[in-house]
Amino acid sequence: MADPATYRPAPGSIPESPGVYRFRDPDGRVVYVGKAKSLRQRLNSYFADFAGLHPRTQTMLTTAASVDWTVVGNEVEALQLEYSWIKEFDPRFNVKYRDDKSYPFLAVTMGEDFPRVQVLRGAKRKGTRYFGPYSHAWAIRETVDLLLRVFPVRTCSAGVFKRAGQIGRPCLLGYIDKCSAPCVGRVTPDEHRALAEDFCDFMAGNTGRFIKRLEREMRDAAAVEEYERAARLRDDVQALQRALEKQTVVLGDGTDCDVIALAEDPLEAAVQVFYVRGGRIRGQRGWVVDKVEETTPGELVEQFLLQMYGEATIPREILVPARPPDEAALAELLSEQRGSRVDLRVPQRGDKKSLMETVERNAKESLAQHKLRRASDLTTRSRALQEIADALDLDQVPLRIECYDVSHIQGENVVASMVVFEDGLVRKSEYRRFSIRSGEGDVASIYEVICRRFKRYLEERVATGELDTEPAPGSIPGPAGAAPEGPGASATAGPGAEADGVEADGIEADADAGFGGGAREPVVGTPIDPETGRPRKFAYPPNLVVVDGGPAQAAAARRALDELGVDDVAVCGLAKRLEEVWLPGDDQPVILPRSSEGLYLLQRVRDEAHRFAITYHRSKRSKSLRESALDQVPGLGPARRQALLRHFGSVKRLREATAEEIQEVPGIGPATAEAIVAALRGQSPSPAGQGS
């Protein structure tokens, strides 16, 4: 690893002009390419404060051994040169977009003597016109099958075409009039090429003239009583109309644009593009990118536009989710490549905004599917678990990981979540939710949750006989500053909650997963309750406890385990801002490589705990908002509460009313009126009122 100070340019040697710079490793390979409006300001930012840089940028600087630059005239030239160098050198630290799958295109080989219509994937070929891409190859074939009735272009391979010419007999498509059979001379090369050009024009969006021409010919045939020919032309018109129906109309006629949307997390981003031509969606395509360095949505859009439109056809309008940093320069560059003006716009309302939302939903789904494919791979999961074990210096791979997160708004309705991953996969039947009692901050909440979870673990071990004696009450701490909790602690969820999947001690199971149907088989060695036949809820300990947070949260979790005497469970914290892994007592975090499968798994675990905690917090908060001070008044049922609110209009006006005014509501007596006044004003009812 190189020291950036050893190759830092001399003061004053870097020009202030726009330009493009390259960082190279000791072997001279380019590892990063960037552009800048002012080379001096941009490069000095790399070397001014190394400790303050993002860890990914630090990794790039220590990998590099030298830096050079090229001065250009303006920002447009900087964009052009940056794109050229990224394409030429393929730097490892630059953002790289890759297809999340190989999308099929409808291709017409106009470079051949007899153009052929076919489905192609992969790199584009010279002399071939492409339409799409499409989500599925069958969608292309259905469209082609309809269009061949009107534009009978060759679809056969070179071998089939050559053999048909040798034997003088066309293939089946030639006999059913879905091929003009140029192989046997039914049409000349020029006539066949004209058919191919009409086919391309129709696919490019010039559909109206073909339908109008066929309708005119159909009427002319019917006028001269050529009814069979008129019927064939009618069927041709219907075939073209069905082909058009397969392409959804989303915008006004004549609208040509590409709609681009992003879905991202700290490690990856997914991009989806819908191609709109003539107001219809002609195709879509998706990419997934590993975020090697910290980037904004605008920067991702800029890098994507440079890479996507380097060689592709550019429409006159591009709808993007965020404005690129150098929007004017990028628009000028794209306009030069297209030969006419290109507009970059962020839709704010109307049909284009609705379409952008649809594309964004597709991007989110694409990212979720990518994560699912990545997480479900056995080899990848094994590598991730091994990387975690190596990074945290564990004796064995953490086959069971539990992650805890705390959620609240300004200290109100504080809750926590526990999610479980076994063998790198979610175990929803093991999820738990906690109502926090201490309310003294995230650190105290983490301490309380770990105490309560592992207290139950020790109690389960006593019940199964794994521990000879139950731990002394004083050895099991309660929430920070609270008295130790005993086995008979009351459930925060209230009486009867056990039937709803809420365990004692305020710990709840995942309502979606339940404890029974659909859950995976218990892990070998998990204690089984002889009465229910189910695994004991907290009898199986994790190999690794992950808490959402930094060194303070990790230290609190470790302290709780130490006080309980649990010394065979590892602990770490995952800080969200920089994705740093903190071990209790360490002054410096563990930095896993950005492309590490171990970091990816830890992030999934943390994000799942965060999602589960927020879900519980929202449900609890909405429940508290629905509750009213009137709910606590004895003898005041729903009907009379509604009558009070109808009479006064709001709780605020009811709070300002006197007991005599409240008694004007039918069904409200003196005692109930005083109880309502006391409840709304925080007072206790008078003894006389209580007794009356």
XYZ file of C-alpha atoms in Angstrom:
692
model
C 0.000 0.000 0.000
C 1.392 3.350 -1.049
C 1.494 6.495 1.049
C -0.383 9.245 -0.865
C 2.150 11.786 0.410
C 4.883 10.095 -1.659
C 3.251 10.947 -4.986
C 1.444 14.172 -4.092
C 2.084 16.784 -6.829
C 4.314 19.690 -5.849
C 2.511 22.835 -4.637
C 1.553 25.090 -7.510
C 2.232 22.461 -10.161
C -1.429 21.599 -10.737
C -3.202 23.959 -13.151
C -6.527 25.565 -12.290
C -7.982 24.732 -15.712
C -10.687 22.129 -16.448
C -9.285 18.708 -17.145
C -9.257 14.968 -16.551
C -6.945 13.139 -14.137
C -5.810 9.524 -13.771
C -4.577 7.655 -10.713
C -2.223 4.765 -11.547
C -1.023 1.825 -9.463
C 2.695 0.823 -9.140
C 2.425 -1.207 -12.369
C 1.127 1.800 -14.303
C -2.447 0.538 -14.601
C -5.133 3.214 -14.378
C -7.278 2.620 -11.267
C -9.424 5.762 -11.355
C -10.392 8.445 -13.878
C -12.099 11.676 -12.905
C -12.887 15.097 -14.332
C -12.825 18.512 -12.709
C -13.733 22.108 -13.448
C -10.530 23.058 -11.586
C -7.854 20.371 -11.479
C -6.014 22.121 -8.649
C -9.000 22.259 -6.315
C -10.113 18.718 -7.092
C -6.721 17.018 -6.724
C -5.782 18.995 -3.616
C -8.951 17.662 -1.963
C -7.512 14.138 -2.221
C -4.276 15.025 -0.434
C -5.349 17.754 2.030
C -6.883 15.592 4.791
C -6.464 11.866 4.239
C -8.134 10.906 7.549
C -11.254 12.868 6.648
C -11.813 11.087 3.336
C -14.340 8.371 2.763
C -12.829 4.881 3.393
C -13.394 3.883 -0.243
C -11.495 6.970 -1.407
C -8.724 6.136 1.070
C -8.483 2.658 -0.451
C -8.176 4.139 -3.933
C -5.400 6.530 -2.835
C -3.392 3.803 -1.091
C -3.792 1.525 -4.121
C -2.496 4.231 -6.478
C 1.164 5.200 -6.772
C 0.984 8.214 -9.101
C -1.384 10.733 -10.613
C -1.331 12.614 -13.912
C -3.735 14.899 -15.716
C -4.652 16.408 -19.055
C -5.871 19.993 -19.451
C -8.868 20.587 -21.757
C -10.644 23.679 -22.987
C -14.048 23.321 -21.312
C -16.333 20.996 -19.385
C -17.733 19.342 -22.521
C -14.253 18.271 -23.594
C -13.625 17.024 -20.044
C -16.735 14.826 -20.255
C -15.657 13.451 -23.635
C -12.140 12.644 -22.476
C -13.350 11.109 -19.214
C -15.695 8.791 -21.111
C -12.948 7.828 -23.581
C -10.484 7.005 -20.815
C -13.016 5.020 -18.776
C -13.843 2.983 -21.866
C -10.154 2.500 -22.730
C -8.699 1.700 -19.292
C -11.708 0.196 -17.464
C -10.542 1.534 -14.050
C -11.448 -0.627 -11.058
C -12.577 2.283 -8.853
C -14.900 3.914 -11.389
C -18.612 3.168 -11.433
C -19.342 0.370 -13.922
C -22.836 -0.401 -15.150
C -23.513 -3.974 -16.123
C -26.668 -5.536 -17.506
C -28.624 -7.383 -14.855
C -29.422 -9.854 -17.652
C -28.934 -10.225 -21.387
C -31.839 -8.427 -23.043
C -33.074 -9.559 -26.478
C -33.336 -7.148 -29.410
C -35.302 -7.385 -32.629
C -32.631 -7.098 -35.324
C -32.859 -6.601 -39.101
C -29.602 -7.388 -40.919
C -29.732 -4.581 -43.467
C -26.064 -5.181 -44.311
C -26.880 -8.478 -46.070
C -28.039 -8.856 -49.677
C -31.311 -10.332 -48.405
C -32.025 -8.722 -44.984
C -33.140 -11.095 -42.272
C -35.354 -10.478 -39.209
C -34.161 -12.256 -36.067
C -33.802 -12.046 -32.281
C -30.290 -11.159 -31.106
C -28.560 -10.680 -27.773
C -25.172 -9.363 -26.805
C -22.905 -6.968 -28.686
C -24.362 -5.071 -31.607
C -23.193 -5.821 -35.140
C -22.338 -3.367 -37.850
C -24.928 -2.957 -40.608
C -27.796 -4.253 -38.460
C -30.779 -2.207 -37.275
C -31.928 -2.926 -33.716
C -35.285 -2.389 -32.035
C -35.882 -2.803 -28.332
C -34.585 -4.149 -26.064
C -37.505 -6.267 -24.896
C -38.071 -8.005 -21.583
C -38.770 -11.388 -23.173
C -37.843 -13.003 -26.480
C -41.360 -14.417 -26.874
C -42.735 -10.872 -26.951
C -40.566 -10.152 -30.013
C -41.556 -13.358 -31.774
C -45.273 -12.673 -31.285
C -44.861 -9.219 -32.819
C -42.784 -10.539 -35.719
C -45.319 -13.285 -36.409
C -48.035 -10.648 -36.791
C -45.939 -8.333 -38.967
C -44.705 -11.034 -41.355
C -48.235 -11.217 -42.733
C -47.846 -7.651 -44.024
C -44.068 -7.499 -44.431
C -43.009 -11.024 -45.499
C -39.279 -10.569 -44.828
C -36.862 -13.466 -44.663
C -36.365 -14.951 -41.148
C -34.424 -18.144 -41.965
C -30.752 -18.825 -41.258
C -28.054 -18.699 -43.936
C -27.959 -22.507 -44.187
C -31.711 -22.873 -44.690
C -31.710 -19.997 -47.192
C -28.891 -21.565 -49.236
C -30.428 -25.061 -49.260
C -33.848 -23.734 -50.381
C -32.142 -22.011 -53.305
C -30.319 -25.219 -54.250
C -33.424 -27.407 -54.316
C -35.683 -24.674 -55.776
C -38.366 -25.047 -53.137
C -39.061 -22.512 -50.325
C -39.589 -23.389 -46.665
C -42.989 -23.607 -44.967
C -43.161 -19.827 -44.361
C -42.893 -19.292 -48.095
C -45.880 -21.551 -48.707
C -48.101 -19.829 -46.114
C -47.190 -16.338 -47.407
C -45.202 -15.258 -44.340
C -42.032 -15.005 -46.404
C -41.647 -13.506 -49.858
C -39.274 -16.410 -50.697
C -36.345 -14.486 -52.217
C -34.411 -17.775 -51.986
C -36.282 -19.093 -55.053
C -36.622 -15.778 -56.885
C -40.238 -14.893 -56.124
C -39.077 -11.319 -55.450
C -35.985 -9.473 -56.568
C -33.315 -8.330 -54.082
C -34.542 -4.730 -54.418
C -38.164 -5.709 -53.762
C -37.147 -7.733 -50.709
C -35.023 -4.863 -49.398
C -38.011 -2.519 -49.796
C -40.066 -4.915 -47.655
C -37.311 -4.896 -45.003
C -37.179 -1.095 -45.031
C -40.964 -0.901 -44.590
C -40.682 -3.363 -41.708
C -38.044 -1.145 -40.067
C -40.141 1.986 -40.611
C -43.123 0.365 -38.925
C -41.006 -0.736 -35.944
C -39.497 2.754 -35.716
C -42.951 4.221 -35.101
C -44.076 5.294 -38.590
C -47.186 3.134 -38.344
C -49.994 5.383 -39.557
C -49.111 5.409 -43.256
C -49.052 1.610 -43.526
C -52.452 1.143 -41.915
C -53.968 3.935 -44.019
C -52.477 2.444 -47.192
C -53.889 -1.017 -46.434
C -57.320 0.413 -45.569
C -57.357 2.344 -48.869
C -56.411 -0.783 -50.830
C -59.080 -2.757 -48.952
C -61.786 -0.255 -49.929
C -60.581 -0.221 -53.537
C -60.695 -4.040 -53.687
C -64.198 -4.105 -52.246
C -65.306 -1.452 -54.754
C -64.354 -3.675 -57.684
C -65.864 -6.726 -55.931
C -62.500 -8.426 -55.190
C -63.840 -9.565 -51.862
C -61.255 -12.268 -51.160
C -58.409 -9.765 -51.609
C -60.305 -7.212 -49.502
C -60.696 -9.815 -46.748
C -56.944 -10.537 -46.792
C -56.194 -6.809 -46.575
C -58.674 -6.493 -43.705
C -56.809 -9.254 -41.864
C -53.524 -7.463 -42.573
C -54.860 -4.268 -41.000
C -56.027 -6.201 -37.947
C -52.594 -7.842 -37.655
C -50.866 -4.438 -37.627
C -53.345 -3.109 -35.080
C -52.742 -6.116 -32.793
C -49.004 -5.546 -33.084
C -49.519 -1.947 -32.000
C -51.720 -3.006 -29.083
C -48.801 -4.967 -27.658
C -46.921 -1.683 -27.239
C -48.584 0.412 -24.533
C -49.448 4.028 -25.294
C -48.073 6.127 -22.425
C -47.442 9.593 -23.878
C -48.747 11.777 -26.673
C -48.264 10.834 -30.299
C -44.838 11.710 -31.616
C -43.140 11.689 -28.198
C -39.666 10.154 -28.369
C -37.818 9.911 -25.069
C -35.903 7.606 -22.748
C -37.145 7.417 -19.152
C -34.433 6.584 -16.622
C -34.997 5.723 -12.943
C -32.730 4.663 -10.075
C -33.048 2.465 -7.002
C -30.046 2.364 -4.712
C -28.630 1.422 -1.349
C -25.185 2.208 0.101
C -23.560 -0.694 -1.792
C -25.381 -1.040 -5.110
C -27.735 0.720 -7.481
C -30.133 -0.504 -10.157
C -31.041 1.490 -13.256
C -34.076 0.898 -15.452
C -34.727 2.541 -18.824
C -38.012 2.587 -20.749
C -37.663 3.444 -24.441
C -40.651 5.494 -25.636
C -40.976 6.019 -29.396
C -44.041 7.578 -30.955
C -45.657 7.723 -27.518
C -45.407 3.939 -27.052
C -43.082 1.872 -24.878
C -40.926 0.039 -27.406
C -38.714 -1.727 -24.881
C -36.927 -1.603 -21.564
C -33.512 -2.457 -20.182
C -31.850 -2.698 -16.778
C -28.399 -2.344 -15.277
C -26.894 -2.993 -11.846
C -23.814 -1.175 -10.546
C -21.522 -1.696 -7.554
C -20.933 1.680 -5.903
C -17.176 1.664 -5.478
C -17.177 5.171 -4.034
C -19.781 7.392 -2.430
C -21.870 9.015 -5.154
C -25.023 11.115 -5.345
C -28.007 10.210 -7.578
C -27.018 13.054 -9.925
C -23.491 11.668 -10.291
C -24.876 8.181 -10.980
C -27.122 9.656 -13.670
C -24.195 11.487 -15.275
C -21.985 8.381 -15.348
C -24.846 6.313 -16.708
C -25.661 8.749 -19.522
C -22.011 8.875 -20.578
C -21.699 5.100 -20.684
C -25.118 4.362 -22.180
C -25.107 6.925 -24.985
C -21.469 6.548 -25.976
C -22.547 4.497 -28.988
C -26.342 4.176 -28.665
C -29.017 6.207 -30.437
C -29.887 9.345 -28.483
C -33.523 10.569 -28.361
C -34.406 14.235 -28.326
C -35.605 14.064 -24.717
C -34.229 12.152 -21.718
C -36.206 12.026 -18.472
C -33.952 11.512 -15.439
C -34.639 11.172 -11.677
C -32.035 13.788 -10.655
C -30.091 16.528 -12.401
C -26.433 15.722 -13.178
C -23.828 18.024 -11.583
C -22.685 19.334 -14.993
C -26.091 19.302 -16.649
C -25.400 22.014 -19.231
C -22.119 20.452 -20.360
C -23.641 16.963 -20.516
C -26.625 18.189 -22.552
C -24.268 19.963 -24.945
C -22.172 16.801 -25.361
C -25.240 14.634 -26.050
C -26.572 17.253 -28.489
C -23.298 17.173 -30.416
C -23.448 13.377 -30.644
C -27.079 13.405 -31.787
C -26.684 16.296 -34.209
C -29.606 18.220 -32.712
C -30.761 19.457 -29.345
C -31.172 16.970 -26.469
C -33.176 17.994 -23.394
C -32.485 16.539 -19.933
C -35.552 16.906 -17.725
C -36.759 15.816 -14.291
C -40.545 15.295 -14.668
C -42.589 17.082 -12.008
C -46.205 16.293 -12.900
C -48.521 14.692 -15.437
C -48.082 11.592 -17.577
C -44.299 11.794 -17.633
C -44.163 11.899 -13.835
C -46.468 8.865 -13.655
C -44.318 6.992 -16.141
C -41.187 7.870 -14.141
C -42.820 6.374 -11.041
C -43.548 3.176 -12.976
C -39.939 2.924 -14.137
C -38.766 3.565 -10.568
C -40.902 0.674 -9.310
C -39.266 -1.533 -11.926
C -35.821 -0.378 -10.755
C -36.659 -1.225 -7.137
C -37.921 -4.638 -8.175
C -34.785 -5.209 -10.246
C -32.559 -4.348 -7.277
C -34.563 -6.622 -4.982
C -34.344 -9.514 -7.462
C -30.604 -8.943 -7.854
C -30.137 -9.065 -4.084
C -32.289 -12.189 -3.864
C -30.259 -13.984 -6.536
C -27.055 -12.953 -4.824
C -28.242 -14.008 -1.365
C -29.643 -17.370 -2.485
C -26.362 -18.593 -3.970
C -24.840 -21.202 -1.634
C -21.232 -20.519 -2.630
C -21.694 -16.787 -2.146
C -23.272 -17.272 1.293
C -20.456 -19.542 2.387
C -17.872 -17.019 1.244
C -19.713 -14.221 3.051
C -19.802 -16.118 6.348
C -16.132 -17.007 6.052
C -15.189 -13.377 5.310
C -17.082 -12.242 8.419
C -15.326 -14.862 10.530
C -11.917 -13.815 9.202
C -12.567 -10.081 9.607
C -13.853 -10.421 13.197
C -11.301 -13.123 14.136
C -14.003 -15.625 15.097
C -13.223 -19.244 15.967
C -15.928 -20.476 13.579
C -18.193 -19.072 10.905
C -21.326 -17.390 12.354
C -24.004 -19.795 11.188
C -26.606 -17.955 13.271
C -26.543 -14.146 13.319
C -28.915 -11.997 15.360
C -29.211 -8.281 14.674
C -30.824 -5.640 16.883
C -32.065 -2.167 15.998
C -33.873 0.572 17.940
C -36.562 2.833 16.476
C -38.289 5.902 17.936
C -39.149 9.530 17.245
C -37.620 11.927 19.784
C -37.726 9.289 22.482
C -41.432 8.474 22.026
C -42.765 4.934 21.436
C -39.293 3.396 21.685
C -39.156 -0.122 20.254
C -36.468 -2.565 19.202
C -36.268 -5.475 16.806
C -34.389 -8.745 16.662
C -33.953 -10.515 13.318
C -32.254 -13.840 12.744
C -30.212 -15.120 9.809
C -29.179 -18.774 9.707
C -26.708 -19.950 7.077
C -27.000 -16.510 5.507
C -30.797 -16.777 5.042
C -33.610 -15.049 6.922
C -35.382 -17.001 9.653
C -38.600 -15.018 10.088
C -40.114 -17.443 12.559
C -37.380 -16.358 14.994
C -37.968 -12.596 14.698
C -38.872 -10.735 17.901
C -40.067 -7.227 18.805
C -39.425 -5.374 22.057
C -41.191 -2.499 23.776
C -38.392 -0.522 25.413
C -38.873 0.498 29.037
C -35.798 2.559 29.858
C -36.218 5.290 27.226
C -32.760 6.684 27.968
C -31.288 6.688 24.469
C -30.204 4.167 21.864
C -27.249 2.869 23.895
C -29.396 2.163 26.977
C -32.046 0.594 24.738
C -29.525 -1.782 23.164
C -28.289 -2.715 26.647
C -31.848 -3.420 27.784
C -32.737 -5.509 24.737
C -29.629 -7.688 24.978
C -30.236 -8.186 28.720
C -33.822 -9.241 28.186
C -33.118 -11.550 25.267
C -30.223 -13.393 26.928
C -31.941 -13.477 30.303
C -34.645 -15.536 28.572
C -31.911 -17.633 26.971
C -30.474 -18.466 30.400
C -33.936 -19.266 31.752
C -34.557 -21.640 28.834
C -31.246 -23.367 29.506
C -32.264 -23.877 33.126
C -35.593 -25.331 31.983
C -33.858 -27.802 29.679
C -31.301 -28.786 32.323
C -28.302 -27.354 30.497
C -27.614 -25.193 33.579
C -27.658 -27.004 36.917
C -29.032 -24.062 38.881
C -30.949 -20.968 37.927
C -28.777 -17.841 37.946
C -29.120 -15.704 41.015
C -31.499 -12.766 40.542
C -28.731 -10.267 41.171
C -26.630 -11.740 38.343
C -29.245 -10.925 35.728
C -29.409 -7.167 35.321
C -32.528 -5.392 34.190
C -32.732 -2.248 32.061
C -30.150 0.408 32.744
C -30.659 1.673 36.256
C -33.700 -0.545 36.905
C -34.172 -3.319 39.404
C -33.329 -6.841 38.191
C -36.214 -8.545 36.444
C -37.459 -11.884 37.656
C -39.157 -14.679 35.762
C -42.553 -13.292 36.652
C -42.063 -9.902 35.016
C -45.315 -8.634 33.583
C -45.849 -8.435 29.843
C -46.001 -4.931 28.454
C -48.522 -6.030 25.875
C -51.154 -6.622 28.533
C -53.286 -9.625 29.473
C -54.221 -12.048 26.789
C -51.388 -11.051 24.495
C -49.910 -14.531 24.633
C -52.647 -15.724 22.272
C -51.598 -13.148 19.685
C -48.011 -14.344 19.568
C -46.770 -11.892 22.206
C -44.520 -13.503 24.739
C -44.011 -12.409 28.296
C -41.534 -9.632 29.052
C -42.871 -7.484 26.226
C -41.183 -9.541 23.512
C -43.225 -10.184 20.391
C -42.816 -12.527 17.469
C -42.981 -11.484 13.837
C -46.709 -11.269 13.136
C -46.156 -12.278 9.514
C -44.164 -15.395 10.288
C -45.860 -16.822 13.354
C -44.373 -19.771 15.187
C -45.691 -22.652 13.166
C -46.784 -23.144 9.568
C -44.270 -22.440 6.848
C -41.269 -22.110 9.157
C -38.087 -24.028 8.483
C -37.223 -27.095 10.519
C -35.459 -26.268 13.797
C -31.699 -26.286 13.745
C -30.184 -29.585 14.878
C -29.593 -29.325 18.601
C -32.338 -26.774 19.263
C -34.166 -27.721 22.489
C -37.779 -28.794 21.955
C -40.573 -27.956 24.377
C -42.106 -31.343 25.352
C -45.558 -29.784 25.884
C -45.927 -27.956 22.563
C -43.450 -29.857 20.411
C -42.039 -26.559 19.201
C -38.500 -25.248 19.594
C -38.022 -23.302 22.792
C -38.151 -19.655 21.838
C -34.807 -18.424 23.160
C -32.908 -21.625 23.889
C -30.673 -21.444 20.818
C -27.921 -18.786 21.087
C -26.406 -16.900 18.141
C -22.779 -17.106 17.088
C -22.736 -13.379 16.385
C -24.765 -10.437 17.676
C -24.863 -7.422 15.351
C -26.202 -4.091 16.599
C -27.082 -1.137 14.422
C -24.632 1.532 15.514
C -21.035 2.328 16.302
C -18.633 1.656 19.168
C -21.010 2.838 21.919
C -23.782 0.424 20.900
C -21.331 -2.455 20.460
C -19.837 -1.779 23.913
C -23.310 -1.713 25.511
C -24.181 -5.098 23.987
C -20.878 -6.576 25.149
C -21.378 -5.197 28.668
C -24.847 -6.765 28.879
C -23.491 -10.179 27.845
C -20.569 -9.954 30.268
C -22.871 -9.100 33.175
C -25.030 -12.097 32.322
C -21.987 -14.354 32.115
C -22.485 -15.136 28.407
C -18.969 -15.368 26.996
C -19.439 -17.529 23.892
C -21.261 -14.981 21.711
C -19.347 -12.491 19.546
C -20.542 -8.885 19.205
C -20.049 -6.202 16.587
C -21.700 -2.959 15.529
C -22.352 -1.819 11.973
C -22.341 1.961 11.534
C -24.602 2.979 8.656
C -22.858 6.168 7.513
C -19.598 4.592 6.351
C -20.498 0.880 6.675
C -17.818 0.446 9.344
C -17.738 -2.661 11.548
C -16.933 -1.897 15.189
C -15.732 -4.419 17.756
C -16.244 -3.667 21.474
C -13.221 -1.955 22.996
C -11.452 -1.239 19.679
C -10.451 2.325 18.821
C -10.494 1.736 15.060
C -13.210 0.075 12.966
C -12.819 -3.014 10.823
C -13.094 -1.940 7.175
C -14.332 -4.708 4.903
C -13.701 -4.271 1.156
C -16.513 -2.561 -0.682
C -17.069 -5.610 -2.872
C -16.923 -8.000 0.099
C -19.721 -10.552 0.300
C -19.302 -10.442 4.079
C -20.090 -6.717 4.173
C -23.038 -7.316 1.858
C -24.475 -9.936 4.238
C -23.974 -7.727 7.299
C -25.714 -4.904 5.490
C -28.690 -7.132 4.602
C -28.969 -8.252 8.232
C -28.824 -4.661 9.499
C -31.320 -3.381 6.908
C -33.765 -6.171 7.740
C -33.568 -5.314 11.462
C -34.115 -1.657 10.594
C -37.173 -2.495 8.457
C -38.678 -4.707 11.155
C -38.116 -2.087 13.890
C -39.667 0.702 11.825
C -42.708 -1.458 11.013
C -43.326 -2.116 14.702
C -42.700 1.509 15.655
C -45.214 2.757 13.090
C -47.900 0.346 14.244
C -47.330 1.293 17.877
C -47.316 5.005 17.096
C -50.529 4.790 15.066
C -52.170 2.878 17.914
C -51.158 5.571 20.415
C -52.496 8.268 18.103
C -55.840 6.502 17.968
C -56.011 6.401 21.763
C -57.614 9.282 23.634
C -57.789 10.494 27.226
C -61.472 9.631 27.036
C -60.539 5.941 26.734
C -59.454 5.981 30.382
C -62.752 7.279 31.765
C -64.577 4.399 33.473
C -68.075 3.761 32.202
C -67.623 5.856 29.068
C -68.195 3.584 26.101
C -67.693 4.160 22.356
C -71.257 5.412 21.781
C -71.062 8.137 24.416
C -67.535 9.121 23.319
C -68.880 9.652 19.818
C -71.822 11.630 21.191
C -69.440 13.916 23.130
C -67.287 14.553 20.057
C -70.346 15.255 17.897
C -71.690 17.716 20.475
C -68.445 19.666 21.043
C -66.767 19.125 17.662
C -63.290 18.325 19.011
C -61.421 17.137 22.082
C -59.968 20.644 22.473
C -63.426 22.224 22.903
C -64.473 19.363 25.155
C -61.437 20.000 27.365
C -62.496 23.647 27.778
C -66.065 22.724 28.755
C -67.327 22.605 32.343
C -68.975 19.629 33.981
C -72.356 21.316 33.666
C -71.906 21.833 29.913
C -70.843 18.205 29.490
C -74.005 17.051 31.259
C -76.019 18.561 28.422
C -75.008 15.589 26.279
C -77.673 12.843 26.524
C -76.536 9.935 28.672
C -73.830 11.851 30.617
C -74.546 12.184 34.361
C -72.788 14.342 36.990
C -70.297 11.657 38.063
C -69.299 10.842 34.501
C -69.017 14.546 33.648
C -66.616 15.160 36.530
C -64.592 12.084 35.551
C -64.308 13.441 31.992
C -63.174 16.860 33.231
C -60.600 15.239 35.508
C -59.283 12.976 32.754
C -58.915 15.757 30.195
C -57.353 18.240 32.635
C -55.066 15.762 34.391
C -56.927 15.963 37.741
C -58.405 13.328 40.011
C -62.184 13.299 40.395
C -63.503 14.594 43.701
C -64.486 11.987 46.275
C -67.999 13.300 46.189
C -68.119 12.920 42.483
C -66.821 9.397 42.695
C -69.422 8.400 45.142
C -72.393 9.991 43.472
